[in-house]
C-alpha cells in the first residue's frame, strides 16, 4: 500500500484536454500525464496526487486556481459528490467537442485508422432526457440511503431526491416513492441493497423494476400512492420478472413502432437522439429493395422492420426473447419480409450469412471475436456499426480492417453531461488485392 508521506506534494497544473472517461488531462514536470476528474481544458488547478504509476498519475482537484473558458457552474446540487455523470462543469458545446476528440483519438490510437473528428449531433434536451434511471437503495438498519454511487468514494451511496438528467415523470415518481416507501423502506422488498429502475413511456407512464429484493413488500400500496406509477416488477437473477403488480407490461411507441416493455427491457434512454440516430442509419443503408440484410443485436427490431418495409429481406438477431417475440409479431401483423431469431449473435450470425448489408449494434463490450471471424469469412458489401464505446469500436475496426475500409462516421450525443457517446460508422468492403 502506498504510504501517504511518499506522495508528491500538491501540484498546480494546466488542464490540456478531456479524455476517455471524462477526466481532464494535465502533465507533471517529469512528463507523466495526470488524470483529474471534474476539470476543464484551460483550467489551472491545484491537484492532490492520489495515485502514481511509472507513466501516469491520478489526482483530485483541490482548488480551481483559474477557470478555463469552457467551465460553467454545474446546475446539479449533488454533482460534486455524485459519480453519476462527469461533464456538467463543461459548456454543452465543449462536451460535444471533447467527445468528438475522444472518438477520433480512440480510433487512431487503438484501431490504427486515420479518421477526422466526427460531427457530434447534439441532444435537443441536454437535461431531462433520460427515460430510464437506476437508483441504488441501501439499508443501514432503519436508515435508508437511495441514489447513486459516490464520485471519490464509489462504495458509498449519495442520497439523491432529484436527478436533472431524468425525465420529469421519473423525478416525480421517484420523489413520491421516497415519500411513501415507509420507515426503513418497509413497503419495498427486503434486502440490504436494492437496484430500483424507473422507466417512463412516451406518455409519461412509469414502471418500477426491483432487483436483489426478498419478498414483495407492499406493492399495491405503492401503486396507489405514487401518481403515474402503473407497474412494479421484481426481477429474478436472470433479469426476468419473477412477479409483478399493476400492469404486466407498459405500452410505448417509438416512431411508427408499438412496443411492450417490462422490467429492464432495453430501449435507448434518450428518445429524441435515438430517433435521429435511426434516421441516420436508414439514410446510410440507402436503397435496400431486394437486398438481404442482417440486423445483429436488433432489440425490438425497429430498424429491421423499417428496412423490411422498404423492400429488404431481413433477419434480426438478439438474445432478448421478449424483444424478438415483439418484433416477429409486428412482422407477421404487417406482412413484412422479416424473420427474427432469439439467440446470441456469436452463436447465430455465421449460419445466417451471406448478406449484402449487416447492421451491428452491440453492447458496450463490442462484438464477439466469433462475430468478427464470421464477417471476415463471408464478408457483406457493407457493415454499419453502431457503437456506445469508442475503445471497443476501435478494437473491432482494427480487426475488420483486414477486409474493410472506413467510410462515413458520425457521433450522437445520446448521454449529455456524461462521458459516453454513441458513434455510427460505415464500413465498405475493400477491393480484392491482386496476387
GROMACS .gro file of C-alpha atoms in nm:
model
  435
    1UNK     CA    1   0.000   0.000   0.000
    2UNK     CA    2   0.128   0.347  -0.089
    3UNK     CA    3   0.238   0.547   0.219
    4UNK     CA    4   0.080   0.897   0.226
    5UNK     CA    5   0.414   1.052   0.319
    6UNK     CA    6   0.561   0.931  -0.009
    7UNK     CA    7   0.306   1.111  -0.221
    8UNK     CA    8   0.402   1.411  -0.427
    9UNK     CA    9   0.303   1.747  -0.278
   10UNK     CA   10   0.007   1.924  -0.433
   11UNK     CA   11   0.078   2.048  -0.785
   12UNK     CA   12  -0.063   2.346  -0.976
   13UNK     CA   13  -0.129   2.207  -1.325
   14UNK     CA   14  -0.277   2.321  -1.655
   15UNK     CA   15  -0.557   2.103  -1.793
   16UNK     CA   16  -0.499   2.033  -2.162
   17UNK     CA   17  -0.796   1.820  -2.272
   18UNK     CA   18  -1.080   1.589  -2.174
   19UNK     CA   19  -1.001   1.222  -2.226
   20UNK     CA   20  -1.200   0.899  -2.236
   21UNK     CA   21  -1.394   0.861  -1.914
   22UNK     CA   22  -1.438   1.237  -1.879
   23UNK     CA   23  -1.125   1.323  -1.679
   24UNK     CA   24  -0.913   1.626  -1.752
   25UNK     CA   25  -0.555   1.559  -1.862
   26UNK     CA   26  -0.254   1.750  -1.732
   27UNK     CA   27   0.119   1.679  -1.717
   28UNK     CA   28   0.369   1.667  -1.434
   29UNK     CA   29   0.709   1.830  -1.467
   30UNK     CA   30   0.862   1.488  -1.549
   31UNK     CA   31   0.623   1.445  -1.845
   32UNK     CA   32   0.384   1.196  -1.688
   33UNK     CA   33   0.016   1.252  -1.759
   34UNK     CA   34  -0.221   1.314  -1.471
   35UNK     CA   35  -0.593   1.238  -1.489
   36UNK     CA   36  -0.805   1.481  -1.286
   37UNK     CA   37  -1.185   1.440  -1.271
   38UNK     CA   38  -1.418   1.740  -1.292
   39UNK     CA   39  -1.168   1.969  -1.463
   40UNK     CA   40  -1.197   2.160  -1.791
   41UNK     CA   41  -0.950   2.247  -2.068
   42UNK     CA   42  -0.772   2.571  -1.983
   43UNK     CA   43  -0.822   2.531  -1.607
   44UNK     CA   44  -0.524   2.593  -1.379
   45UNK     CA   45  -0.587   2.359  -1.090
   46UNK     CA   46  -0.426   2.274  -0.760
   47UNK     CA   47  -0.413   1.894  -0.775
   48UNK     CA   48  -0.362   1.643  -0.496
   49UNK     CA   49  -0.184   1.337  -0.639
   50UNK     CA   50  -0.369   1.025  -0.523
   51UNK     CA   51  -0.203   0.752  -0.730
   52UNK     CA   52   0.135   0.737  -0.900
   53UNK     CA   53   0.247   0.495  -1.169
   54UNK     CA   54   0.551   0.483  -1.391
   55UNK     CA   55   0.385   0.660  -1.685
   56UNK     CA   56   0.079   0.826  -1.535
   57UNK     CA   57  -0.083   0.951  -1.217
   58UNK     CA   58  -0.431   1.024  -1.089
   59UNK     CA   59  -0.528   1.327  -0.889
   60UNK     CA   60  -0.808   1.525  -0.729
   61UNK     CA   61  -0.884   1.890  -0.793
   62UNK     CA   62  -0.839   2.065  -0.458
   63UNK     CA   63  -0.889   2.419  -0.590
   64UNK     CA   64  -0.955   2.588  -0.923
   65UNK     CA   65  -0.677   2.849  -0.937
   66UNK     CA   66  -0.801   2.991  -1.267
   67UNK     CA   67  -1.107   2.869  -1.455
   68UNK     CA   68  -1.076   2.785  -1.824
   69UNK     CA   69  -1.317   2.932  -2.081
   70UNK     CA   70  -1.516   2.609  -2.113
   71UNK     CA   71  -1.604   2.581  -1.744
   72UNK     CA   72  -1.957   2.651  -1.618
   73UNK     CA   73  -2.125   2.614  -1.282
   74UNK     CA   74  -2.290   2.268  -1.270
   75UNK     CA   75  -2.665   2.302  -1.200
   76UNK     CA   76  -2.699   1.977  -1.003
   77UNK     CA   77  -2.663   2.020  -0.624
   78UNK     CA   78  -2.527   1.664  -0.596
   79UNK     CA   79  -2.265   1.694  -0.871
   80UNK     CA   80  -1.959   1.746  -0.651
   81UNK     CA   81  -2.022   1.423  -0.461
   82UNK     CA   82  -2.219   1.206  -0.706
   83UNK     CA   83  -2.047   0.983  -0.961
   84UNK     CA   84  -2.349   0.956  -1.189
   85UNK     CA   85  -2.223   1.196  -1.458
   86UNK     CA   86  -1.888   1.354  -1.541
   87UNK     CA   87  -1.923   1.666  -1.757
   88UNK     CA   88  -2.180   1.903  -1.604
   89UNK     CA   89  -1.899   2.151  -1.538
   90UNK     CA   90  -1.838   2.191  -1.916
   91UNK     CA   91  -2.032   2.409  -2.160
   92UNK     CA   92  -2.251   2.186  -2.375
   93UNK     CA   93  -2.068   2.267  -2.699
   94UNK     CA   94  -1.740   2.183  -2.522
   95UNK     CA   95  -1.881   1.846  -2.414
   96UNK     CA   96  -1.956   1.757  -2.775
   97UNK     CA   97  -1.615   1.881  -2.890
   98UNK     CA   98  -1.449   1.661  -2.626
   99UNK     CA   99  -1.649   1.357  -2.735
  100UNK     CA  100  -1.555   1.406  -3.100
  101UNK     CA  101  -1.189   1.415  -2.998
  102UNK     CA  102  -1.228   1.104  -2.780
  103UNK     CA  103  -1.381   0.907  -3.068
  104UNK     CA  104  -1.114   1.012  -3.318
  105UNK     CA  105  -0.828   0.955  -3.071
  106UNK     CA  106  -0.955   0.607  -2.982
  107UNK     CA  107  -0.988   0.502  -3.346
  108UNK     CA  108  -0.641   0.635  -3.432
  109UNK     CA  109  -0.459   0.512  -3.121
  110UNK     CA  110  -0.631   0.178  -3.059
  111UNK     CA  111  -0.752   0.099  -3.410
  112UNK     CA  112  -0.460   0.231  -3.610
  113UNK     CA  113  -0.700   0.404  -3.852
  114UNK     CA  114  -0.678   0.767  -3.957
  115UNK     CA  115  -1.005   0.950  -3.901
  116UNK     CA  116  -1.116   1.310  -3.870
  117UNK     CA  117  -1.301   1.405  -3.554
  118UNK     CA  118  -1.663   1.324  -3.639
  119UNK     CA  119  -1.955   1.562  -3.613
  120UNK     CA  120  -2.140   1.504  -3.285
  121UNK     CA  121  -2.515   1.553  -3.330
  122UNK     CA  122  -2.649   1.734  -3.021
  123UNK     CA  123  -2.928   1.627  -2.793
  124UNK     CA  124  -3.228   1.862  -2.821
  125UNK     CA  125  -3.251   1.835  -2.442
  126UNK     CA  126  -2.913   1.839  -2.261
  127UNK     CA  127  -3.105   1.780  -1.937
  128UNK     CA  128  -3.430   1.595  -1.858
  129UNK     CA  129  -3.376   1.340  -2.134
  130UNK     CA  130  -3.334   1.001  -1.962
  131UNK     CA  131  -3.641   0.777  -1.985
  132UNK     CA  132  -3.476   0.510  -1.767
  133UNK     CA  133  -3.277   0.564  -1.446
  134UNK     CA  134  -3.139   0.308  -1.200
  135UNK     CA  135  -3.102   0.409  -0.835
  136UNK     CA  136  -2.933   0.209  -0.560
  137UNK     CA  137  -3.111   0.177  -0.225
  138UNK     CA  138  -2.903   0.071   0.073
  139UNK     CA  139  -3.038  -0.008   0.418
  140UNK     CA  140  -2.838   0.055   0.736
  141UNK     CA  141  -3.073  -0.083   0.997
  142UNK     CA  142  -3.371   0.152   0.996
  143UNK     CA  143  -3.184   0.414   0.794
  144UNK     CA  144  -3.216   0.423   0.415
  145UNK     CA  145  -2.991   0.591   0.160
  146UNK     CA  146  -3.100   0.587  -0.206
  147UNK     CA  147  -2.931   0.742  -0.505
  148UNK     CA  148  -2.605   0.693  -0.697
  149UNK     CA  149  -2.252   0.578  -0.621
  150UNK     CA  150  -2.018   0.850  -0.498
  151UNK     CA  151  -1.752   1.016  -0.711
  152UNK     CA  152  -1.447   0.978  -0.485
  153UNK     CA  153  -1.599   0.702  -0.271
  154UNK     CA  154  -1.779   0.471  -0.516
  155UNK     CA  155  -1.857   0.225  -0.238
  156UNK     CA  156  -2.075   0.492  -0.077
  157UNK     CA  157  -2.424   0.594  -0.195
  158UNK     CA  158  -2.509   0.963  -0.239
  159UNK     CA  159  -2.869   1.021  -0.137
  160UNK     CA  160  -3.049   1.182  -0.432
  161UNK     CA  161  -3.403   1.320  -0.439
  162UNK     CA  162  -3.396   1.454  -0.795
  163UNK     CA  163  -3.175   1.382  -1.098
  164UNK     CA  164  -3.158   1.664  -1.357
  165UNK     CA  165  -3.086   1.412  -1.634
  166UNK     CA  166  -3.413   1.223  -1.577
  167UNK     CA  167  -3.745   1.299  -1.739
  168UNK     CA  168  -3.984   1.493  -1.520
  169UNK     CA  169  -4.217   1.192  -1.489
  170UNK     CA  170  -3.934   0.984  -1.343
  171UNK     CA  171  -3.832   1.251  -1.092
  172UNK     CA  172  -4.191   1.300  -0.980
  173UNK     CA  173  -4.236   0.925  -0.933
  174UNK     CA  174  -3.902   0.897  -0.752
  175UNK     CA  175  -3.986   1.172  -0.503
  176UNK     CA  176  -4.330   1.022  -0.439
  177UNK     CA  177  -4.181   0.675  -0.400
  178UNK     CA  178  -3.932   0.800  -0.142
  179UNK     CA  179  -4.214   0.970   0.047
  180UNK     CA  180  -4.431   0.657   0.059
  181UNK     CA  181  -4.196   0.359   0.096
  182UNK     CA  182  -4.217   0.392   0.473
  183UNK     CA  183  -3.973   0.359   0.763
  184UNK     CA  184  -3.674   0.152   0.653
  185UNK     CA  185  -3.837   0.133   0.306
  186UNK     CA  186  -4.064  -0.135   0.454
  187UNK     CA  187  -4.306  -0.113   0.160
  188UNK     CA  188  -4.031  -0.236  -0.074
  189UNK     CA  189  -3.892  -0.591  -0.075
  190UNK     CA  190  -3.641  -0.671   0.197
  191UNK     CA  191  -3.267  -0.678   0.134
  192UNK     CA  192  -2.959  -0.480   0.236
  193UNK     CA  193  -2.923  -0.331  -0.113
  194UNK     CA  194  -3.177  -0.300  -0.393
  195UNK     CA  195  -3.148  -0.174  -0.750
  196UNK     CA  196  -3.452   0.033  -0.843
  197UNK     CA  197  -3.501   0.115  -1.212
  198UNK     CA  198  -3.768   0.367  -1.307
  199UNK     CA  199  -3.866   0.391  -1.674
  200UNK     CA  200  -4.113   0.624  -1.842
  201UNK     CA  201  -4.303   0.567  -2.164
  202UNK     CA  202  -4.379   0.830  -2.426
  203UNK     CA  203  -4.698   0.936  -2.244
  204UNK     CA  204  -4.527   0.962  -1.904
  205UNK     CA  205  -4.649   0.633  -1.756
  206UNK     CA  206  -4.385   0.493  -1.518
  207UNK     CA  207  -4.279   0.140  -1.428
  208UNK     CA  208  -4.052   0.030  -1.143
  209UNK     CA  209  -3.819  -0.272  -1.172
  210UNK     CA  210  -3.671  -0.405  -0.846
  211UNK     CA  211  -3.360  -0.622  -0.839
  212UNK     CA  212  -3.196  -0.812  -0.550
  213UNK     CA  213  -3.501  -0.795  -0.321
  214UNK     CA  214  -3.651  -1.062  -0.095
  215UNK     CA  215  -4.028  -1.093  -0.065
  216UNK     CA  216  -4.273  -0.838  -0.203
  217UNK     CA  217  -4.319  -0.559   0.049
  218UNK     CA  218  -4.643  -0.370  -0.020
  219UNK     CA  219  -4.651  -0.309  -0.398
  220UNK     CA  220  -5.023  -0.236  -0.412
  221UNK     CA  221  -4.984   0.039  -0.153
  222UNK     CA  222  -4.704   0.194  -0.359
  223UNK     CA  223  -4.910   0.180  -0.679
  224UNK     CA  224  -5.198   0.350  -0.503
  225UNK     CA  225  -4.977   0.625  -0.354
  226UNK     CA  226  -4.745   0.718  -0.643
  227UNK     CA  227  -4.914   0.911  -0.924
  228UNK     CA  228  -4.818   0.782  -1.268
  229UNK     CA  229  -4.673   0.455  -1.139
  230UNK     CA  230  -4.853   0.179  -1.327
  231UNK     CA  231  -4.634  -0.129  -1.286
  232UNK     CA  232  -4.390  -0.283  -1.039
  233UNK     CA  233  -4.175  -0.574  -1.148
  234UNK     CA  234  -3.942  -0.779  -0.931
  235UNK     CA  235  -3.661  -0.933  -1.135
  236UNK     CA  236  -3.501  -1.270  -1.078
  237UNK     CA  237  -3.119  -1.319  -1.106
  238UNK     CA  238  -3.159  -1.363  -1.484
  239UNK     CA  239  -3.332  -1.027  -1.518
  240UNK     CA  240  -3.673  -1.180  -1.588
  241UNK     CA  241  -3.986  -1.069  -1.396
  242UNK     CA  242  -4.040  -1.304  -1.102
  243UNK     CA  243  -4.366  -1.128  -1.012
  244UNK     CA  244  -4.537  -0.802  -1.087
  245UNK     CA  245  -4.807  -0.573  -0.956
  246UNK     CA  246  -5.023  -0.349  -1.171
  247UNK     CA  247  -4.956  -0.386  -1.543
  248UNK     CA  248  -4.755  -0.683  -1.667
  249UNK     CA  249  -4.617  -0.464  -1.947
  250UNK     CA  250  -4.630  -0.098  -2.043
  251UNK     CA  251  -4.723   0.012  -2.393
  252UNK     CA  252  -4.478   0.250  -2.557
  253UNK     CA  253  -4.435   0.394  -2.904
  254UNK     CA  254  -4.113   0.468  -3.094
  255UNK     CA  255  -4.192   0.643  -3.419
  256UNK     CA  256  -4.420   0.410  -3.613
  257UNK     CA  257  -4.348   0.114  -3.383
  258UNK     CA  258  -4.553  -0.012  -3.089
  259UNK     CA  259  -4.359  -0.192  -2.816
  260UNK     CA  260  -4.448  -0.352  -2.485
  261UNK     CA  261  -4.180  -0.303  -2.221
  262UNK     CA  262  -4.133  -0.479  -1.890
  263UNK     CA  263  -3.860  -0.484  -1.627
  264UNK     CA  264  -3.536  -0.356  -1.774
  265UNK     CA  265  -3.621  -0.421  -2.143
  266UNK     CA  266  -3.363  -0.231  -2.345
  267UNK     CA  267  -3.458   0.087  -2.529
  268UNK     CA  268  -3.227   0.384  -2.569
  269UNK     CA  269  -3.255   0.628  -2.277
  270UNK     CA  270  -3.266   0.941  -2.497
  271UNK     CA  271  -3.569   0.908  -2.722
  272UNK     CA  272  -3.507   1.216  -2.939
  273UNK     CA  273  -3.142   1.133  -3.013
  274UNK     CA  274  -3.227   0.768  -3.073
  275UNK     CA  275  -3.476   0.874  -3.341
  276UNK     CA  276  -3.213   1.094  -3.507
  277UNK     CA  277  -2.960   0.812  -3.497
  278UNK     CA  278  -3.211   0.570  -3.651
  279UNK     CA  279  -3.278   0.818  -3.932
  280UNK     CA  280  -2.903   0.848  -3.998
  281UNK     CA  281  -2.863   0.468  -4.010
  282UNK     CA  282  -3.158   0.441  -4.250
  283UNK     CA  283  -3.001   0.705  -4.474
  284UNK     CA  284  -2.672   0.515  -4.465
  285UNK     CA  285  -2.843   0.194  -4.568
  286UNK     CA  286  -2.960   0.363  -4.889
  287UNK     CA  287  -3.181   0.177  -5.135
  288UNK     CA  288  -3.234  -0.168  -4.982
  289UNK     CA  289  -3.511  -0.315  -5.200
  290UNK     CA  290  -3.413  -0.671  -5.288
  291UNK     CA  291  -3.110  -0.680  -5.055
  292UNK     CA  292  -3.051  -0.942  -4.788
  293UNK     CA  293  -2.990  -0.756  -4.460
  294UNK     CA  294  -2.880  -0.888  -4.121
  295UNK     CA  295  -2.963  -0.678  -3.813
  296UNK     CA  296  -2.744  -0.810  -3.532
  297UNK     CA  297  -2.834  -0.709  -3.173
  298UNK     CA  298  -3.169  -0.591  -3.312
  299UNK     CA  299  -3.359  -0.549  -2.983
  300UNK     CA  300  -3.726  -0.487  -3.061
  301UNK     CA  301  -3.648  -0.495  -3.434
  302UNK     CA  302  -3.737  -0.133  -3.512
  303UNK     CA  303  -3.460  -0.083  -3.767
  304UNK     CA  304  -3.506  -0.431  -3.913
  305UNK     CA  305  -3.877  -0.378  -3.969
  306UNK     CA  306  -3.822  -0.038  -4.131
  307UNK     CA  307  -3.579  -0.198  -4.375
  308UNK     CA  308  -3.820  -0.483  -4.446
  309UNK     CA  309  -4.099  -0.234  -4.517
  310UNK     CA  310  -3.856  -0.068  -4.761
  311UNK     CA  311  -3.824  -0.395  -4.955
  312UNK     CA  312  -3.526  -0.571  -4.796
  313UNK     CA  313  -3.523  -0.934  -4.690
  314UNK     CA  314  -3.423  -0.904  -4.326
  315UNK     CA  315  -3.307  -1.135  -4.049
  316UNK     CA  316  -3.288  -0.986  -3.699
  317UNK     CA  317  -3.091  -1.149  -3.417
  318UNK     CA  318  -3.099  -1.071  -3.046
  319UNK     CA  319  -3.052  -1.258  -2.719
  320UNK     CA  320  -3.366  -1.099  -2.566
  321UNK     CA  321  -3.656  -1.338  -2.636
  322UNK     CA  322  -3.915  -1.076  -2.537
  323UNK     CA  323  -3.785  -0.824  -2.789
  324UNK     CA  324  -3.763  -1.091  -3.059
  325UNK     CA  325  -4.122  -1.206  -2.993
  326UNK     CA  326  -4.245  -0.847  -3.019
  327UNK     CA  327  -4.056  -0.792  -3.345
  328UNK     CA  328  -4.178  -1.116  -3.502
  329UNK     CA  329  -4.535  -1.038  -3.404
  330UNK     CA  330  -4.516  -0.696  -3.568
  331UNK     CA  331  -4.359  -0.852  -3.880
  332UNK     CA  332  -4.640  -1.106  -3.912
  333UNK     CA  333  -4.908  -0.845  -3.849
  334UNK     CA  334  -4.766  -0.608  -4.112
  335UNK     CA  335  -4.665  -0.872  -4.367
  336UNK     CA  336  -4.302  -0.759  -4.357
  337UNK     CA  337  -4.037  -0.980  -4.514
  338UNK     CA  338  -3.851  -1.018  -4.186
  339UNK     CA  339  -3.755  -1.313  -3.970
  340UNK     CA  340  -3.630  -1.281  -3.613
  341UNK     CA  341  -3.404  -1.523  -3.428
  342UNK     CA  342  -3.369  -1.538  -3.049
  343UNK     CA  343  -3.012  -1.623  -2.959
  344UNK     CA  344  -2.666  -1.477  -2.913
  345UNK     CA  345  -2.521  -1.312  -3.221
  346UNK     CA  346  -2.194  -1.505  -3.184
  347UNK     CA  347  -2.380  -1.838  -3.198
  348UNK     CA  348  -2.619  -1.740  -3.477
  349UNK     CA  349  -2.472  -1.495  -3.726
  350UNK     CA  350  -2.247  -1.733  -3.919
  351UNK     CA  351  -2.535  -1.967  -4.003
  352UNK     CA  352  -2.746  -1.676  -4.134
  353UNK     CA  353  -2.482  -1.530  -4.367
  354UNK     CA  354  -2.430  -1.439  -4.650
  355UNK     CA  355  -2.581  -1.093  -4.658
  356UNK     CA  356  -2.544  -0.776  -4.862
  357UNK     CA  357  -2.560  -0.547  -4.559
  358UNK     CA  358  -2.504  -0.615  -4.188
  359UNK     CA  359  -2.604  -0.382  -3.906
  360UNK     CA  360  -2.413  -0.421  -3.579
  361UNK     CA  361  -2.536  -0.258  -3.258
  362UNK     CA  362  -2.351  -0.444  -2.980
  363UNK     CA  363  -2.341  -0.368  -2.608
  364UNK     CA  364  -2.053  -0.172  -2.457
  365UNK     CA  365  -1.814  -0.469  -2.474
  366UNK     CA  366  -1.828  -0.461  -2.856
  367UNK     CA  367  -1.872  -0.757  -3.088
  368UNK     CA  368  -1.759  -1.108  -3.000
  369UNK     CA  369  -1.445  -1.239  -3.173
  370UNK     CA  370  -1.658  -1.508  -3.333
  371UNK     CA  371  -1.876  -1.242  -3.495
  372UNK     CA  372  -1.571  -1.068  -3.641
  373UNK     CA  373  -1.446  -1.402  -3.770
  374UNK     CA  374  -1.778  -1.482  -3.938
  375UNK     CA  375  -1.788  -1.141  -4.109
  376UNK     CA  376  -1.432  -1.178  -4.237
  377UNK     CA  377  -1.502  -1.531  -4.359
  378UNK     CA  378  -1.813  -1.431  -4.555
  379UNK     CA  379  -1.795  -1.052  -4.586
  380UNK     CA  380  -2.102  -0.848  -4.681
  381UNK     CA  381  -2.056  -0.550  -4.909
  382UNK     CA  382  -2.123  -0.306  -4.624
  383UNK     CA  383  -2.137  -0.301  -4.246
  384UNK     CA  384  -2.298  -0.023  -4.045
  385UNK     CA  385  -2.169  -0.037  -3.688
  386UNK     CA  386  -2.346   0.149  -3.405
  387UNK     CA  387  -2.118   0.172  -3.102
  388UNK     CA  388  -2.162   0.302  -2.749
  389UNK     CA  389  -1.792   0.269  -2.659
  390UNK     CA  390  -1.510   0.424  -2.866
  391UNK     CA  391  -1.246   0.186  -2.730
  392UNK     CA  392  -1.423  -0.136  -2.827
  393UNK     CA  393  -1.528   0.023  -3.156
  394UNK     CA  394  -1.161   0.095  -3.232
  395UNK     CA  395  -1.062  -0.261  -3.144
  396UNK     CA  396  -1.328  -0.407  -3.373
  397UNK     CA  397  -1.247  -0.169  -3.659
  398UNK     CA  398  -0.884  -0.278  -3.642
  399UNK     CA  399  -0.986  -0.643  -3.687
  400UNK     CA  400  -1.244  -0.570  -3.957
  401UNK     CA  401  -0.986  -0.356  -4.135
  402UNK     CA  402  -0.846  -0.677  -4.282
  403UNK     CA  403  -1.126  -0.662  -4.541
  404UNK     CA  404  -1.298  -0.326  -4.489
  405UNK     CA  405  -1.231   0.043  -4.533
  406UNK     CA  406  -1.379   0.309  -4.309
  407UNK     CA  407  -1.640   0.523  -4.481
  408UNK     CA  408  -1.870   0.774  -4.312
  409UNK     CA  409  -1.864   0.836  -3.936
  410UNK     CA  410  -2.090   1.043  -3.714
  411UNK     CA  411  -2.137   1.058  -3.339
  412UNK     CA  412  -2.457   1.127  -3.146
  413UNK     CA  413  -2.477   1.277  -2.800
  414UNK     CA  414  -2.710   1.018  -2.653
  415UNK     CA  415  -2.587   1.089  -2.298
  416UNK     CA  416  -2.530   1.463  -2.233
  417UNK     CA  417  -2.344   1.555  -1.913
  418UNK     CA  418  -2.167   1.217  -1.918
  419UNK     CA  419  -1.852   1.098  -2.096
  420UNK     CA  420  -2.046   0.842  -2.303
  421UNK     CA  421  -2.108   0.886  -2.675
  422UNK     CA  422  -2.280   0.686  -2.948
  423UNK     CA  423  -2.092   0.652  -3.279
  424UNK     CA  424  -2.211   0.523  -3.619
  425UNK     CA  425  -1.954   0.415  -3.879
  426UNK     CA  426  -1.999   0.268  -4.226
  427UNK     CA  427  -1.752   0.006  -4.346
  428UNK     CA  428  -1.716  -0.074  -4.716
  429UNK     CA  429  -1.563  -0.400  -4.836
  430UNK     CA  430  -1.216  -0.343  -4.977
  431UNK     CA  431  -1.143  -0.422  -5.338
  432UNK     CA  432  -0.957  -0.755  -5.365
  433UNK     CA  433  -0.583  -0.718  -5.396
  434UNK     CA  434  -0.408  -0.866  -5.694
  435UNK     CA  435  -0.194  -1.167  -5.626
   0.00000   0.00000   0.00000
